[in-house]
mmCIF file of C-alpha atoms in Angstrom:
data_model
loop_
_atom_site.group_PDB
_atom_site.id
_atom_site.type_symbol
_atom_site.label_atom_id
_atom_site.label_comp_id
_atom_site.label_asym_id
_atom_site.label_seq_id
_atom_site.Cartn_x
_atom_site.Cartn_y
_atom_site.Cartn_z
ATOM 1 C CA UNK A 1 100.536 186.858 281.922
ATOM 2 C CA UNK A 2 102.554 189.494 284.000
ATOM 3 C CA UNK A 3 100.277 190.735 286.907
ATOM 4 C CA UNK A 4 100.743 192.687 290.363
ATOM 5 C CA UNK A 5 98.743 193.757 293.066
ATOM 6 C CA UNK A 6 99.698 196.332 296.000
ATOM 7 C CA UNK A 7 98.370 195.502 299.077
ATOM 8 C CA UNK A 8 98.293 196.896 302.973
ATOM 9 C CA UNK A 9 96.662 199.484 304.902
ATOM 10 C CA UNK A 10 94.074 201.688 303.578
ATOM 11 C CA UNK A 11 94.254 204.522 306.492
ATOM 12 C CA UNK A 12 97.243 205.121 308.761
ATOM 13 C CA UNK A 13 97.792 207.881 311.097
ATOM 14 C CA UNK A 14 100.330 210.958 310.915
ATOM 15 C CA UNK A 15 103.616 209.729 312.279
ATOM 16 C CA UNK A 16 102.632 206.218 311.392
ATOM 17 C CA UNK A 17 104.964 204.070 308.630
ATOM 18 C CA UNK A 18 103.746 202.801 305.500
ATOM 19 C CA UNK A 19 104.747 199.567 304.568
ATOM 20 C CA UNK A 20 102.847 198.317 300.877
ATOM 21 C CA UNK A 21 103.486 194.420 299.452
ATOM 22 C CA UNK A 22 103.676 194.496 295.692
ATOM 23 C CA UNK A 23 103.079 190.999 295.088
ATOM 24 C CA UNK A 24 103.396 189.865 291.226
ATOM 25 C CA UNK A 25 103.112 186.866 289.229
ATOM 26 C CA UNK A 26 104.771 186.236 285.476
ATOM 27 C CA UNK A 27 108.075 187.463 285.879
ATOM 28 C CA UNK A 28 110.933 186.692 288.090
ATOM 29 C CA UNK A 29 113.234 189.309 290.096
ATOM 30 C CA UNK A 30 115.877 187.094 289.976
ATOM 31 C CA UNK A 31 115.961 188.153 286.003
ATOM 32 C CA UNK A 32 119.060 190.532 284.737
ATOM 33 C CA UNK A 33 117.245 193.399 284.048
ATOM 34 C CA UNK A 34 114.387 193.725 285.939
ATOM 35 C CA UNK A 35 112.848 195.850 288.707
ATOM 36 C CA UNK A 36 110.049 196.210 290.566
ATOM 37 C CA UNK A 37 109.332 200.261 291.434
ATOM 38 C CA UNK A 38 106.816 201.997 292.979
ATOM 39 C CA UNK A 39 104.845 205.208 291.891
ATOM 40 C CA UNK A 40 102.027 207.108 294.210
ATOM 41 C CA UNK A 41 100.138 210.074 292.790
ATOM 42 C CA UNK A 42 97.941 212.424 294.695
ATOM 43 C CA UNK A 43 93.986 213.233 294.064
ATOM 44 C CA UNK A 44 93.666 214.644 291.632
ATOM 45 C CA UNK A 45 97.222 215.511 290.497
ATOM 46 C CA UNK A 46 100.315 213.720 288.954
ATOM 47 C CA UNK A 47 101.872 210.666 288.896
ATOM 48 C CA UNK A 48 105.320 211.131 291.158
ATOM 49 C CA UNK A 49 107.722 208.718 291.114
ATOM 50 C CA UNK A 50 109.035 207.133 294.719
ATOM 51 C CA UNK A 51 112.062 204.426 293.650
ATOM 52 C CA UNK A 52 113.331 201.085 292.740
ATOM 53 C CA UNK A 53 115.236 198.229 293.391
ATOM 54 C CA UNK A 54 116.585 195.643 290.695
ATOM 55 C CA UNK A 55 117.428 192.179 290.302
ATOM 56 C CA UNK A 56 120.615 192.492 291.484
ATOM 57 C CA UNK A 57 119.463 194.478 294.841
ATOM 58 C CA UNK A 58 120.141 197.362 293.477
ATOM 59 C CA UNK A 59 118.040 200.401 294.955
ATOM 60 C CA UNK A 60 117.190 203.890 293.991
ATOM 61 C CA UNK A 61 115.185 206.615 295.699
ATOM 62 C CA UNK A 62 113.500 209.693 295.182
ATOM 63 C CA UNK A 63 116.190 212.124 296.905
ATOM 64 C CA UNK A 64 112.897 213.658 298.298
ATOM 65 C CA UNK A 65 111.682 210.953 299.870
ATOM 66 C CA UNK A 66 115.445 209.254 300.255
ATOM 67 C CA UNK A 67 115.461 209.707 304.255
ATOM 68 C CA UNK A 68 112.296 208.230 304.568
ATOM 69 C CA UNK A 69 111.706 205.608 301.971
ATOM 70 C CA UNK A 70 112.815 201.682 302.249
ATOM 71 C CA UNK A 71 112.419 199.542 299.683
ATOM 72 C CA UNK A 72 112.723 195.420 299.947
ATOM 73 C CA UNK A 73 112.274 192.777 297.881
ATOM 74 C CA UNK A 74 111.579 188.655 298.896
ATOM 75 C CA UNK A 75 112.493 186.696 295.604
ATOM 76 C CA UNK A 76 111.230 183.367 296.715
ATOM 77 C CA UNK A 77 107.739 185.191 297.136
ATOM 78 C CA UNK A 78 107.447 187.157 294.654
ATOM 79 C CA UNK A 79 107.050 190.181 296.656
ATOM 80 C CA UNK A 80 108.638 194.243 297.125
ATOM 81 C CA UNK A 81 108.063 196.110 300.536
ATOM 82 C CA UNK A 82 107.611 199.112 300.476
ATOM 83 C CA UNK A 83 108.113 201.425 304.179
ATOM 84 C CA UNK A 84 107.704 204.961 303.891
ATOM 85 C CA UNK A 85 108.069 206.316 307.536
ATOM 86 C CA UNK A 86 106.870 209.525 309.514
ATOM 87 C CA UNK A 87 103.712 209.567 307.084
ATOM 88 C CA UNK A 88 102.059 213.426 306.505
ATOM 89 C CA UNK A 89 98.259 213.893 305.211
ATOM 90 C CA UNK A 90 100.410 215.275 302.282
ATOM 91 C CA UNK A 91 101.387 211.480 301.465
ATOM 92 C CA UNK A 92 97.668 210.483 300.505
ATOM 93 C CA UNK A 93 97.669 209.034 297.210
ATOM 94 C CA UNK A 94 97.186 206.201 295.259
ATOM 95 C CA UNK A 95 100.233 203.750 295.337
ATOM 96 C CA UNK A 96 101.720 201.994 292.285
ATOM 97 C CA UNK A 97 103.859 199.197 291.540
ATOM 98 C CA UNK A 98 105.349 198.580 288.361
ATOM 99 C CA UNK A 99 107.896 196.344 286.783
ATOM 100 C CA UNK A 100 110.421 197.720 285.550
ATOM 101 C CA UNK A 101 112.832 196.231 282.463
ATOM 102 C CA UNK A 102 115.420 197.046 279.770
ATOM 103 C CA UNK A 103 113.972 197.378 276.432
ATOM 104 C CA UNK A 104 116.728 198.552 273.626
ATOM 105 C CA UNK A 105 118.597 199.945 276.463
ATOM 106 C CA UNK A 106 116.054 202.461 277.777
ATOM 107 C CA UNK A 107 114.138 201.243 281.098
ATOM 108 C CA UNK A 108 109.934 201.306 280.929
ATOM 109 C CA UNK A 109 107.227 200.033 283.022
ATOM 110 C CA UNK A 110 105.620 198.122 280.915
ATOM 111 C CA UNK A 111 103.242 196.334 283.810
ATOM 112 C CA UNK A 112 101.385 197.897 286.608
ATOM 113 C CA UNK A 113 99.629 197.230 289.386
ATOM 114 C CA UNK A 114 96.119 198.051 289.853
ATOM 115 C CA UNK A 115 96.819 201.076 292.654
ATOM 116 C CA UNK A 116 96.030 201.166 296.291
ATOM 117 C CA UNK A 117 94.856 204.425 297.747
ATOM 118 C CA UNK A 118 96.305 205.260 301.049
ATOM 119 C CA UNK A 119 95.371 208.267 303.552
ATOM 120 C CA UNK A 120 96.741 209.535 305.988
ATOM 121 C CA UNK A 121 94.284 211.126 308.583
ATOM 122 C CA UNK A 122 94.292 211.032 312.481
ATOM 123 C CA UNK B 1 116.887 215.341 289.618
ATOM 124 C CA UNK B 2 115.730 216.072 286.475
ATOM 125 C CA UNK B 3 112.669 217.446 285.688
ATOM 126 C CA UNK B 4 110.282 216.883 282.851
ATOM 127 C CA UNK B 5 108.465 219.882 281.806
ATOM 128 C CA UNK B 6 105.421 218.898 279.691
ATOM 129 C CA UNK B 7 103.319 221.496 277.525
ATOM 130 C CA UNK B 8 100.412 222.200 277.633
ATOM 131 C CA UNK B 9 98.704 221.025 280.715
ATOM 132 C CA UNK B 10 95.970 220.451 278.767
ATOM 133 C CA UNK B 11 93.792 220.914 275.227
ATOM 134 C CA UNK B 12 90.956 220.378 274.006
ATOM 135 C CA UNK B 13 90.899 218.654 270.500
ATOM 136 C CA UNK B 14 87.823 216.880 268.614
ATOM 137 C CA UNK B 15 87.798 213.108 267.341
ATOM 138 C CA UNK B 16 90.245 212.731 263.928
ATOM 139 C CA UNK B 17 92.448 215.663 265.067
ATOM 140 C CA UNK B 18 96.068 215.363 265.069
ATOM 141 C CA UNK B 19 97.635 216.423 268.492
ATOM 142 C CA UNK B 20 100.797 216.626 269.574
ATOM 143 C CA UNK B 21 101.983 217.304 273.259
ATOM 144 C CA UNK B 22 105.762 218.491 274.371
ATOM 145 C CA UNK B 23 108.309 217.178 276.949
ATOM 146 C CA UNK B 24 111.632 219.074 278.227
ATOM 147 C CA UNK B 25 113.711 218.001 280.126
ATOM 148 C CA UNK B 26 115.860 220.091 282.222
ATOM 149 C CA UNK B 27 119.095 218.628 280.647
ATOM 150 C CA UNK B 28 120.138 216.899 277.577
ATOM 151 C CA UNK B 29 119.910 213.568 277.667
ATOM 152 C CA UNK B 30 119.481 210.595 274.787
ATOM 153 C CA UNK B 31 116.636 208.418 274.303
ATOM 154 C CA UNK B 32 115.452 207.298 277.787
ATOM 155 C CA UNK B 33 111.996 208.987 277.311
ATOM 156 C CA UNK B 34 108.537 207.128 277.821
ATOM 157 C CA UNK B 35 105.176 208.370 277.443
ATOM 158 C CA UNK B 36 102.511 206.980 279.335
ATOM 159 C CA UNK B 37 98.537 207.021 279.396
ATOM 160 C CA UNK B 38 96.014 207.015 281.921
ATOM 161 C CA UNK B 39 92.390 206.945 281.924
ATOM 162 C CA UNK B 40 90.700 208.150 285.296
ATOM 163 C CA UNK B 41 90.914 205.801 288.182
ATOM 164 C CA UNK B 42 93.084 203.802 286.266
ATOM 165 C CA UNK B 43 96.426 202.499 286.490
ATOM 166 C CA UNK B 44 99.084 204.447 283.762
ATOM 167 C CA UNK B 45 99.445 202.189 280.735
ATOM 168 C CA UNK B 46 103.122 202.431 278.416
ATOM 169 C CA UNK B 47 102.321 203.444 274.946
ATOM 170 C CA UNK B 48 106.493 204.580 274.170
ATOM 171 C CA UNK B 49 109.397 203.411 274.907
ATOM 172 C CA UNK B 50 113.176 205.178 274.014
ATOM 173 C CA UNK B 51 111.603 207.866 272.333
ATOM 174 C CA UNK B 52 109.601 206.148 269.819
ATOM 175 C CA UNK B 53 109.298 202.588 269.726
ATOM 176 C CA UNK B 54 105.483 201.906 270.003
ATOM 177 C CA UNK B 55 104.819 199.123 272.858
ATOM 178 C CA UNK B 56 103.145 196.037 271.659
ATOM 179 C CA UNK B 57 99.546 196.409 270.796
ATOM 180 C CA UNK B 58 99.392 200.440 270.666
ATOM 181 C CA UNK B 59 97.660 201.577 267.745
ATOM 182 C CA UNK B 60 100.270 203.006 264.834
ATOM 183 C CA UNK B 61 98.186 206.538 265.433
ATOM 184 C CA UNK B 62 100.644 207.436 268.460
ATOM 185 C CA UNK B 63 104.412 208.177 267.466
ATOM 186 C CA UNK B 64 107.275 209.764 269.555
ATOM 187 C CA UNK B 65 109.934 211.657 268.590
ATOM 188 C CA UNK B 66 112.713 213.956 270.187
ATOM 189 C CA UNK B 67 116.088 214.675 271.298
ATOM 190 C CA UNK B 68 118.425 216.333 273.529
ATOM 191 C CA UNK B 69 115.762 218.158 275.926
ATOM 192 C CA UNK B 70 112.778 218.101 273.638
ATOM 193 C CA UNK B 71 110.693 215.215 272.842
ATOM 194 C CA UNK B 72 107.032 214.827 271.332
ATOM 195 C CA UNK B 73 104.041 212.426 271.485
ATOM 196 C CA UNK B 74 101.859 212.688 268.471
ATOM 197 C CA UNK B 75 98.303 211.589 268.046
ATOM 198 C CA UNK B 76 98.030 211.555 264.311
ATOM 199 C CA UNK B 77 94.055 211.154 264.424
ATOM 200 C CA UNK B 78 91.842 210.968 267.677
ATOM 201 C CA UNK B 79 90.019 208.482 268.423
ATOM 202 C CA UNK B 80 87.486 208.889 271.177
ATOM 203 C CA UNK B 81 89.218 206.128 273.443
ATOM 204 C CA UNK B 82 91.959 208.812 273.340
ATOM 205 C CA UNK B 83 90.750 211.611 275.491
ATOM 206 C CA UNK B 84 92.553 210.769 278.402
ATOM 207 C CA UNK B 85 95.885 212.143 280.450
ATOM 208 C CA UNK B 86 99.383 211.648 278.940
ATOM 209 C CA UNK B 87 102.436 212.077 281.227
ATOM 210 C CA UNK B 88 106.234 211.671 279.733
ATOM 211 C CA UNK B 89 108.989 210.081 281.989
ATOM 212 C CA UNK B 90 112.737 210.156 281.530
ATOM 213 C CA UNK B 91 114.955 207.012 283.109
ATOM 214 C CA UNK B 92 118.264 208.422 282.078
ATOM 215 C CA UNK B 93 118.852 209.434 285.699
ATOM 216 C CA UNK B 94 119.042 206.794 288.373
ATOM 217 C CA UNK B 95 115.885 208.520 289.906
ATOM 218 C CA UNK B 96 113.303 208.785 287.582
ATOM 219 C CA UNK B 97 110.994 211.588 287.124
ATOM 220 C CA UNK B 98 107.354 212.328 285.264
ATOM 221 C CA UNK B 99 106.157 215.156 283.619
ATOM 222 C CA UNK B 100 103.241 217.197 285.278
ATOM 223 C CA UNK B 101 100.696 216.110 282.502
ATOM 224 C CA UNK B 102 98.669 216.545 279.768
ATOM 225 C CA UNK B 103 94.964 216.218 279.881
ATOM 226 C CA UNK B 104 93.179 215.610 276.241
ATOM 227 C CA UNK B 105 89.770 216.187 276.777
ATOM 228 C CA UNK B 106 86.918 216.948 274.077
ATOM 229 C CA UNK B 107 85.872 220.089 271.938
#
């Protein structure tokens, strides 16, 4: 059974960084293939996605977010870090992670996380 | 980045319709389209993969179909556990995007 679970601050101030633990169970990063990314959606509105990084170390952003956006990963836990720095009130949303894999070529989340709602609010 | 243009936003439909919702993508592109639902404060759950191969356990009643810039998810026959928001993504790009959304809600 594949499961994940973002975890960290609930509140953090403008200026503040982010930084979100995906921990997961059922799968291993360490697996060609597979990545762990992270999605965030707003009150309200759509899902928006932030990046990735693979098995290999392999990382993609958002070029929105690009400058600000740092994503880790700690095989041997299980665990992805997210850090998202200089946070605005416009970065309140819910937080996602997801794994991420190949399926007949085309990469899908097929597992996600249960969400984490973050606000940012002085 | 490419962006994922779904229509419409939203619809109304009643229980045994058959609905079908629209995805463009700002360039063509082959089959690295998902579609995704979500049910409110709930986390999105894969019904699609590569256009239309149905994820395990995902009733035959959704299909997907497509190419180029235009791709389709079809509900052949509500159900009420349908009414619910449907968002497309592509993964052909090394930054993936969503569509806006479609919200099905009832006539």
């Amino acid at each position: 059974q594949i499961t994940l679970k973002e975890s960290g601050p609930t509140l953090v101030k403008p200026t503040q960084t982010l930084t979100l633990t995906c921990t997961f169970s059922g799968f291993s990063l360490s697996t060609s293939g597979v990545g762990v990314g992270w999605i965030r959606q707003p009150p309200g509105k759509a899902l928006e996605w932030l990046g990735i990084i693979y098995w290999n170390d392999d990382k993609h952003y958002s070029p929105s977010l690009k400058s600000r956006l740092t994503i880790t990963k700690d095989t041997s836990k299980n665990q992805v870090v997210l850090t998202l720095t200089n946070m605005d009130p416009v970065d309140t949303a819910t937080y996602y992670c997801a794994r991420s894999r190949y399926n007949f070529g085309v990469a899908e989340s097929d597992s996600w996380g249960q969400g984490i709602l973050v606000t940012v609010s002085s | 980045d490419i962006q994922m243009t779904q229509s419409p936003s939203s619809l109304s439909a009643s229980v045994g319709d058959r609905v079908t919702i629209t995805c463009r993508a700002s360039q063509s592109f082959g089959n690295y389209i998902n579609w995704y639902q979500q049910k409110p404060g709930k986390a999105p759950k894969l019904l699609i993969y590569a256009v239309f191969r149905l994820q395990s356990g995902v009733p035959p009643r959704f299909s997907g179909s497509g190419s180029g810039t235009d791709f389709t998810l079809t509900i052949s026959s509500l159900q009420p556990e349908d009414f619910a928001t449907y968002y497309c993504q592509q993964t052909y790009s090394t930054s993936f995007t969503f569509g806006q959304g479609t919200k099905l809600e009832i006539k």
